[in-house]
Coordinates of C-alpha atoms and ligand atoms in Angstrom, one line a residue:
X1 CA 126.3 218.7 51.0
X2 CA 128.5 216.5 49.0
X3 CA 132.0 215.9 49.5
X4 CA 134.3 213.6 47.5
X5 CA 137.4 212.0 48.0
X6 CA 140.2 211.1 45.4
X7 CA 142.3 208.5 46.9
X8 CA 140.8 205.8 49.0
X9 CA 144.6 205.0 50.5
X10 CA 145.2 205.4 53.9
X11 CA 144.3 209.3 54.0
X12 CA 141.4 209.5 52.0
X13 CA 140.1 206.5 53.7
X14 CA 140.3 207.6 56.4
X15 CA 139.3 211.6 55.9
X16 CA 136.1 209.6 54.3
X17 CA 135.7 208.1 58.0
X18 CA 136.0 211.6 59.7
X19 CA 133.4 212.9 57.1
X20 CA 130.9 210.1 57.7
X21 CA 131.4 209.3 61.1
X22 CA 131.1 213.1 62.1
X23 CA 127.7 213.9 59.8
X24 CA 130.0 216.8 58.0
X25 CA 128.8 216.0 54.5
X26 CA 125.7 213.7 54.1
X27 CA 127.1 212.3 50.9
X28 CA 130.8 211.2 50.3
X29 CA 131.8 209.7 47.4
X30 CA 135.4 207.9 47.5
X31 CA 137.0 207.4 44.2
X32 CA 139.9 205.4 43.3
X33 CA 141.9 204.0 40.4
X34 CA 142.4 200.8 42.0
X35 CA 139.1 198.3 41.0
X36 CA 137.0 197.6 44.3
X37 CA 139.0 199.1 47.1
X38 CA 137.0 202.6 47.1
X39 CA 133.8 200.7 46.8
X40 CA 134.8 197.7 49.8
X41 CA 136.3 200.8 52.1
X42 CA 132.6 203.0 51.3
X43 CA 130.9 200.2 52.4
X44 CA 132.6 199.1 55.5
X45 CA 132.5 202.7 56.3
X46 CA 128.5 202.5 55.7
X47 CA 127.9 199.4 57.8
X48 CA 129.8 201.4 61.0
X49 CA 127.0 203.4 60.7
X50 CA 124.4 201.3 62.5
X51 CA 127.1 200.5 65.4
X52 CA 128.2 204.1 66.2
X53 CA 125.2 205.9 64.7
X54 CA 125.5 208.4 62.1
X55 CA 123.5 208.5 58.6
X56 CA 126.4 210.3 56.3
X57 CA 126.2 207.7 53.0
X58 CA 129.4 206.7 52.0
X59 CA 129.5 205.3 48.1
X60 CA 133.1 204.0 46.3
X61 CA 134.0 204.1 42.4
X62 CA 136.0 203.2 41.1
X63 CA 137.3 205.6 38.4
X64 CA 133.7 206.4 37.6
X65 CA 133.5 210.7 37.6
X66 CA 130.0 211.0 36.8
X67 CA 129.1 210.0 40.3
X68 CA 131.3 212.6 41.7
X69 CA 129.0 215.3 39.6
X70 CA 128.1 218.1 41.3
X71 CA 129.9 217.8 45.0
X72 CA 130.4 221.0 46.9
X73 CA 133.9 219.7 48.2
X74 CA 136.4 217.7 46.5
X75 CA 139.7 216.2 48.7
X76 CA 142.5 215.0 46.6
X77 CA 144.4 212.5 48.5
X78 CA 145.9 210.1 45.2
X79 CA 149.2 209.6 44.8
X80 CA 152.3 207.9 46.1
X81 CA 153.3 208.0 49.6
X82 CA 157.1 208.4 50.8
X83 CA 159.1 205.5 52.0
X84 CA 162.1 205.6 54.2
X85 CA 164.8 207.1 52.5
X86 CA 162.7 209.2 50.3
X87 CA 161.7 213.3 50.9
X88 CA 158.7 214.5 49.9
X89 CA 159.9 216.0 46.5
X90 CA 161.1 212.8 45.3
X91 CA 156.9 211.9 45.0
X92 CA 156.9 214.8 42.4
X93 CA 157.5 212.8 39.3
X94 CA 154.7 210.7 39.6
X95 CA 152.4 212.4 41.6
X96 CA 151.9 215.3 39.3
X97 CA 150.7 213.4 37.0
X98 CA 148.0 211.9 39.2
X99 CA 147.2 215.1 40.6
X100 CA 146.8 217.1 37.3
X101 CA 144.6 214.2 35.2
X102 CA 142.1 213.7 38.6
X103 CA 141.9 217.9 38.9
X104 CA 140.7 217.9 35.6
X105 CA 138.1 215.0 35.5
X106 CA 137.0 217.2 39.3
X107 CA 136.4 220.4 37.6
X108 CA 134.9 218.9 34.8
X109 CA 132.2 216.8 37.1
X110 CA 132.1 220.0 39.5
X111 CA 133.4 222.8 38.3
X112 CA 131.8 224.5 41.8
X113 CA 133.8 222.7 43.9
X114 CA 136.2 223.9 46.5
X115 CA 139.2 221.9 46.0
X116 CA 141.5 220.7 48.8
X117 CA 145.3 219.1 47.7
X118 CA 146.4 216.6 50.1
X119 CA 149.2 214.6 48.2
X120 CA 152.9 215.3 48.3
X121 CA 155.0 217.0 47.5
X122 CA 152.0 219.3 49.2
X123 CA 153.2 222.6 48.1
X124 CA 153.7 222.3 44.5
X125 CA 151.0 219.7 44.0
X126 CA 148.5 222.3 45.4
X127 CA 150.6 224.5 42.5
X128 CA 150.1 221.8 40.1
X129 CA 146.2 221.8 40.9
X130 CA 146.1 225.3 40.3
X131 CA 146.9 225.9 37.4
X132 CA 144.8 222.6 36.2
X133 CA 141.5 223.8 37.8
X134 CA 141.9 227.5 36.3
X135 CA 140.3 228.2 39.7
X136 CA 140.8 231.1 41.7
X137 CA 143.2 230.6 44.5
X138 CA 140.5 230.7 47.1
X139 CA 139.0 227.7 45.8
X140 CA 142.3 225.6 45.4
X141 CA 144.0 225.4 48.3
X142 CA 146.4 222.4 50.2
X143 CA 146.1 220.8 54.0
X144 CA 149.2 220.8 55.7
X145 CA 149.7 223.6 58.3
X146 CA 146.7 221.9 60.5
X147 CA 148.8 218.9 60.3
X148 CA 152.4 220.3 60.8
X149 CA 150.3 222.3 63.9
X150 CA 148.3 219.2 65.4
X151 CA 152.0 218.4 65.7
X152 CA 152.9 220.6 67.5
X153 CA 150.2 221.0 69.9
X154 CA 150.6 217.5 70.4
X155 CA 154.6 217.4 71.1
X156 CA 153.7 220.6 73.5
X157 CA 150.7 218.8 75.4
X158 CA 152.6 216.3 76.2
X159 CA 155.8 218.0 77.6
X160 CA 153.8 220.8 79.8
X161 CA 151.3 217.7 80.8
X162 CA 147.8 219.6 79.5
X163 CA 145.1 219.0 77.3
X164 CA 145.8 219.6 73.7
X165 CA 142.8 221.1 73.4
X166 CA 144.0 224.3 75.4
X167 CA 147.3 225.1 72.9
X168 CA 146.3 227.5 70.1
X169 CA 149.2 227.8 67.1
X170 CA 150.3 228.5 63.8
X171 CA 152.9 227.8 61.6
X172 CA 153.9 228.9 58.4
X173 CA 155.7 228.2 55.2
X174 CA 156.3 225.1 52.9
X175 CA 155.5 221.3 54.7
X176 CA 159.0 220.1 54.8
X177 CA 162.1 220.5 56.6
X178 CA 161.7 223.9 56.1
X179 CA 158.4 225.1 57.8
X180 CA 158.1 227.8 59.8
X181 CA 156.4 227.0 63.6
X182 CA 156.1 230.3 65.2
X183 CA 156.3 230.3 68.8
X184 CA 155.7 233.8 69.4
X185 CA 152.2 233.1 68.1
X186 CA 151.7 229.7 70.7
X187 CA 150.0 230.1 73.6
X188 CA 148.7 227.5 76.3
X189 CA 145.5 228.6 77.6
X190 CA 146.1 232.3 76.5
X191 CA 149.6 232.2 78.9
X192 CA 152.4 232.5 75.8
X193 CA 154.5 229.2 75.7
X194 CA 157.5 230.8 76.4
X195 CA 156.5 231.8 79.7
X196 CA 155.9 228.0 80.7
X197 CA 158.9 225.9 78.9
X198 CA 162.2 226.7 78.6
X199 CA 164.0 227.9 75.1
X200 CA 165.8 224.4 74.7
X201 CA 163.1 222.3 74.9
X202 CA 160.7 224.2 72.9
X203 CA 163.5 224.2 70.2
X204 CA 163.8 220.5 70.7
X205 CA 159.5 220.2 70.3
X206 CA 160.1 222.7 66.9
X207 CA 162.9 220.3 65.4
X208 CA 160.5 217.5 66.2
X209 CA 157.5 218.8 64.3
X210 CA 159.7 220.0 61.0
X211 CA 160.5 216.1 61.2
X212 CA 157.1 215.0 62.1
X213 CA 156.1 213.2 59.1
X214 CA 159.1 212.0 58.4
X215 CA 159.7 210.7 62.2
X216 CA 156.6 208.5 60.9
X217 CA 157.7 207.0 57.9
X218 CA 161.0 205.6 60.0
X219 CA 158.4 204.3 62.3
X220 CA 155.7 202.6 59.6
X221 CA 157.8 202.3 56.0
X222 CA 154.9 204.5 54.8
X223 CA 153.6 207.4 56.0
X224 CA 151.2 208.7 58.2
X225 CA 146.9 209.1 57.7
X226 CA 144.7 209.4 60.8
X227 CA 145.8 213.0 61.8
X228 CA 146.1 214.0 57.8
X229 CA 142.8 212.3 57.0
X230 CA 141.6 214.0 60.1
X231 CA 143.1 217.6 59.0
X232 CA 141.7 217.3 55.7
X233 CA 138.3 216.7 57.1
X234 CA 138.5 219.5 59.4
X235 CA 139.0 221.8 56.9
X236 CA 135.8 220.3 54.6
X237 CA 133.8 220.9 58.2
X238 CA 135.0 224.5 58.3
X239 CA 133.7 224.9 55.0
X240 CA 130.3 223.1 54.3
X241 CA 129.2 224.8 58.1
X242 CA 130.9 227.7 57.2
X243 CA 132.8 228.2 60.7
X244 CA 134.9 230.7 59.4
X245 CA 137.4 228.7 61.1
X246 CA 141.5 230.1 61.4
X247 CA 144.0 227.3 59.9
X248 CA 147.2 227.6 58.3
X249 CA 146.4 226.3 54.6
X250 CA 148.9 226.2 51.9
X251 CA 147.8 228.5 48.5
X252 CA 149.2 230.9 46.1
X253 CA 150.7 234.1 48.1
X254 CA 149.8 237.5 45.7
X255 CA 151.9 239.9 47.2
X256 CA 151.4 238.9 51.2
X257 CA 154.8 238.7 53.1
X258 CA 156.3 240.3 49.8
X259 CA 156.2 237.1 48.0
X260 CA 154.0 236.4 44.7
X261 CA 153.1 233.4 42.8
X262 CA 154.9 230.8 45.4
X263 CA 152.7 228.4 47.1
X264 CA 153.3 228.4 50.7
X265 CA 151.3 227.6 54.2
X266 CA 149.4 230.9 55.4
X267 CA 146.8 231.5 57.9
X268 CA 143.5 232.3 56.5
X269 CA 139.6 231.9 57.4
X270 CA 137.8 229.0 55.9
X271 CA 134.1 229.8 55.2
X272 CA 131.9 228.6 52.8
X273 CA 133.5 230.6 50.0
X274 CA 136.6 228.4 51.2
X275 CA 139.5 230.9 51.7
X276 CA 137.5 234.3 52.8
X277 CA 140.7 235.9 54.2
X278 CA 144.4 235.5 54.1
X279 CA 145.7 237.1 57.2
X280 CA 149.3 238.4 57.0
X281 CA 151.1 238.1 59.9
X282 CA 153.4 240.8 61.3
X283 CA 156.5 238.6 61.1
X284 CA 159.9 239.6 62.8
X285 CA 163.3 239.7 61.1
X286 CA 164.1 236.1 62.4
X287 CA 160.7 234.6 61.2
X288 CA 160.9 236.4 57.9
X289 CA 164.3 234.5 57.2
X290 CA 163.1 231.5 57.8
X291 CA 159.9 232.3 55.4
X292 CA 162.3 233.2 52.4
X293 CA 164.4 230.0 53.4
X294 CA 161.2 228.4 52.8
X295 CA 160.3 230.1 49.7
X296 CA 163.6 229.6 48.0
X297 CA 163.1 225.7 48.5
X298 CA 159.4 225.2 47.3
X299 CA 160.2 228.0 44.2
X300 CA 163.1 225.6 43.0
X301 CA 160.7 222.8 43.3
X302 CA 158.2 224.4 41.6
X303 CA 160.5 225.0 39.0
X304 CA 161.6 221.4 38.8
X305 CA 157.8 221.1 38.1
X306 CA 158.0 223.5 35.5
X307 CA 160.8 222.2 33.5
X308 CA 159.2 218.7 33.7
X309 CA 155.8 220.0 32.5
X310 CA 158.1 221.5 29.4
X311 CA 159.9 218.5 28.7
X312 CA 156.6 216.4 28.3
Ligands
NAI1 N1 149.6 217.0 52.9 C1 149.9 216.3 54.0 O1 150.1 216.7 55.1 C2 150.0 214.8 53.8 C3 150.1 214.3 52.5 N2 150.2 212.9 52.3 C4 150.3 212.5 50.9 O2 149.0 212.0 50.6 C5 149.1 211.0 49.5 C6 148.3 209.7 49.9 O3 148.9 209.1 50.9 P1 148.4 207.7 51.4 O4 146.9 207.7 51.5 O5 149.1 207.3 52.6 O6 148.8 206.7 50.2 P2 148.1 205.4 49.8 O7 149.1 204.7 48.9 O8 147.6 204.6 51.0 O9 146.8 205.8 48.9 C7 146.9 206.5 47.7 C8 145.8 206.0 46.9 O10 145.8 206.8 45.7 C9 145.2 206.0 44.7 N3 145.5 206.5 43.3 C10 146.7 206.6 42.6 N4 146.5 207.1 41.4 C11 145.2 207.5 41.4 C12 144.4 208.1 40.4 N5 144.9 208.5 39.2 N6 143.1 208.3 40.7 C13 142.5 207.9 41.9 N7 143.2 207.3 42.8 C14 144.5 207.1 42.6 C15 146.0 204.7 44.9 O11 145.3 203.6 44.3 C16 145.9 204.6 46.4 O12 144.7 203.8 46.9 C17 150.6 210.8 49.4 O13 151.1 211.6 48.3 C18 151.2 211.3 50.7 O14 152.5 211.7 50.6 C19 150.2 212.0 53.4 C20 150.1 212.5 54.6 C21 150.0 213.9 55.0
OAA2 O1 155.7 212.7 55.7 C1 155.1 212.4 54.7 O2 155.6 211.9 53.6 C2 153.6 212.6 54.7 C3 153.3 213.9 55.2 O3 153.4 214.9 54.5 C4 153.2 214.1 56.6 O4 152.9 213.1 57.3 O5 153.5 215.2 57.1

């Protein structure tokens, strides 16, 4: 299997280390614009190998396509990070240039490839890839919903003192302020949550996570990579071994929750096909307001993208 990486920042560095250092993919190719730093970061990666044993190659280019030819799974990490002060949204300017230009040198070089959006604004960059790729939606998807949960899980593990392993979840929506964690689907162990933590400190631990990036960027002046770079790479796994894994991944909706044509975080099962199955949860009347809250806000930005793809 070969997987490449667009970006050889912080998160595609480091979703390169995940893929090597776990055998997912026995080739990965990280690309960059930058001259050297995807071929320094490939290598550093490769001479690990001898010290904690695995034989994944890592290669760098740097802008060089032709060596991404033919990969099976192709991350797109480029792109601006946020720094303190800044949302999300305000990346959208820039980064949708970067993300439409490197979709269409991927789908030239691998017009096969399952294509994963990591860079921000997520939502409407994974929109923006879309309609670049001319891909069904099942092959152009975005990571943020294992992020937003890892998040979650974590801020949980640590208040009821258990393993993270042991907390199933899911949330929904766009990967903002506006996500939509989902309580009534959290369980610890198989016990629901809510029968282990009280209602104001769960609510604390959901503020938390819709804040959980941006809690890092306060903390770093940048933002953060070894749990996205991780998340990204666990969704490549779930593909190339064809788990069929469950993760909330952010794609087109065509009808599910009553919504069409917004790009919002979903649960679905990730196979070798990539998306095999969205899965429509039965949402309540609280969680379906906070959906439409969600879709209002990534709609207006997608529109934002629209009106600055006109004006170009
Ligand atoms: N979806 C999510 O949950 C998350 C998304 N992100 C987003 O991921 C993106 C990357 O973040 P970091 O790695 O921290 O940033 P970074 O600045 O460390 O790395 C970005 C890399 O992209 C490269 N780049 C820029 N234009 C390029 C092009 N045209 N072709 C190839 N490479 C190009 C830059 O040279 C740089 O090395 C940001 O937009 C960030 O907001 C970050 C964390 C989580
Ligand atoms: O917060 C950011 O800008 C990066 C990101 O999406 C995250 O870490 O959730």
């Amino acid at each position: 299997m070969k997987v490449t990486v667009v970006g050889a920042g912080n998160v595609g560095a480091t979703c390169a280390d995940v893929l090597a250092t776990r055998e997912i993919a026995n080739e990965i190719v990280l690309v960059d614009i930058k001259e050297g730093v995807a071929q320094g970061k490939a290598l550093d990666i490769w001479q690990k190998a001898p010290i904690l044993g695995y034989d994944s190659r890592t290669v760098g280019v740097t802008s060089d396509y032709a060596r991404t030819a033919g990969s099976d799974v192709v991350v797109i990490t480029s792109g601006l990070p946020r720094k303190p002060g800044m949302t999300r949204d305000d990346l959208i300017s820039v980064n949708a240039g970067i993300v439409k230009s490197v979709t269409e040198q991927v789908v030239a070089h691998s017009p096969n490839a399952i294509i994963i959006i990591v860079s921000n604004p997520l939502d409407v960059m994974t929109y923006q890839a879309h309609l670049t790729a001319k891909l069904p939606r099942e092959k152009v998807f975005g990571m943020a919903g294992i992020l937003d949960t890892a998040r979650y899980r974590a801020f949980l593990a640590e208040a009821l003192n258990v393993s993270p392993k042991d907390i199933q979840a899911v949330l929904m929506g766009g990967h903002g302020d506006t996500m939509v964690p989902l309580p009534r689907y959290t369980t610890v162990g198989g016990i629901p949550v809510t029968e282990l933590i009280g209602k104001a400190e769960l609510d604390a631990i959901v503020e938390r996570t819709k804040n959980g990036g941006g809690e890092l960027v306060k903390l770093m002046g940048t933002s953060a990579w070894y749990a996205p770079g991780a998340a990204a790479a666990q969704m490549v796994e779930a593909i190339v071994r064809d788990q069929r894994r469950v993760f909330p991944v952010c794609l087109e909706l065509q009808g599910e929750y009553g919504i069409n044509g917004v790009y919002l975080g979903t649960p679905v099962i990730l196979g070798k096909n990539g998306v095999e199955r969205v899965i429509e949860l039965q949402l309540n009347d609280d969680e379906k307001a906070l959906l439409e809250t969600s879709r209002g806000h990534v709609k207006e930005v997608m529109e934002a993208l629209d009106k600055m793809t006109a004006v170009a």
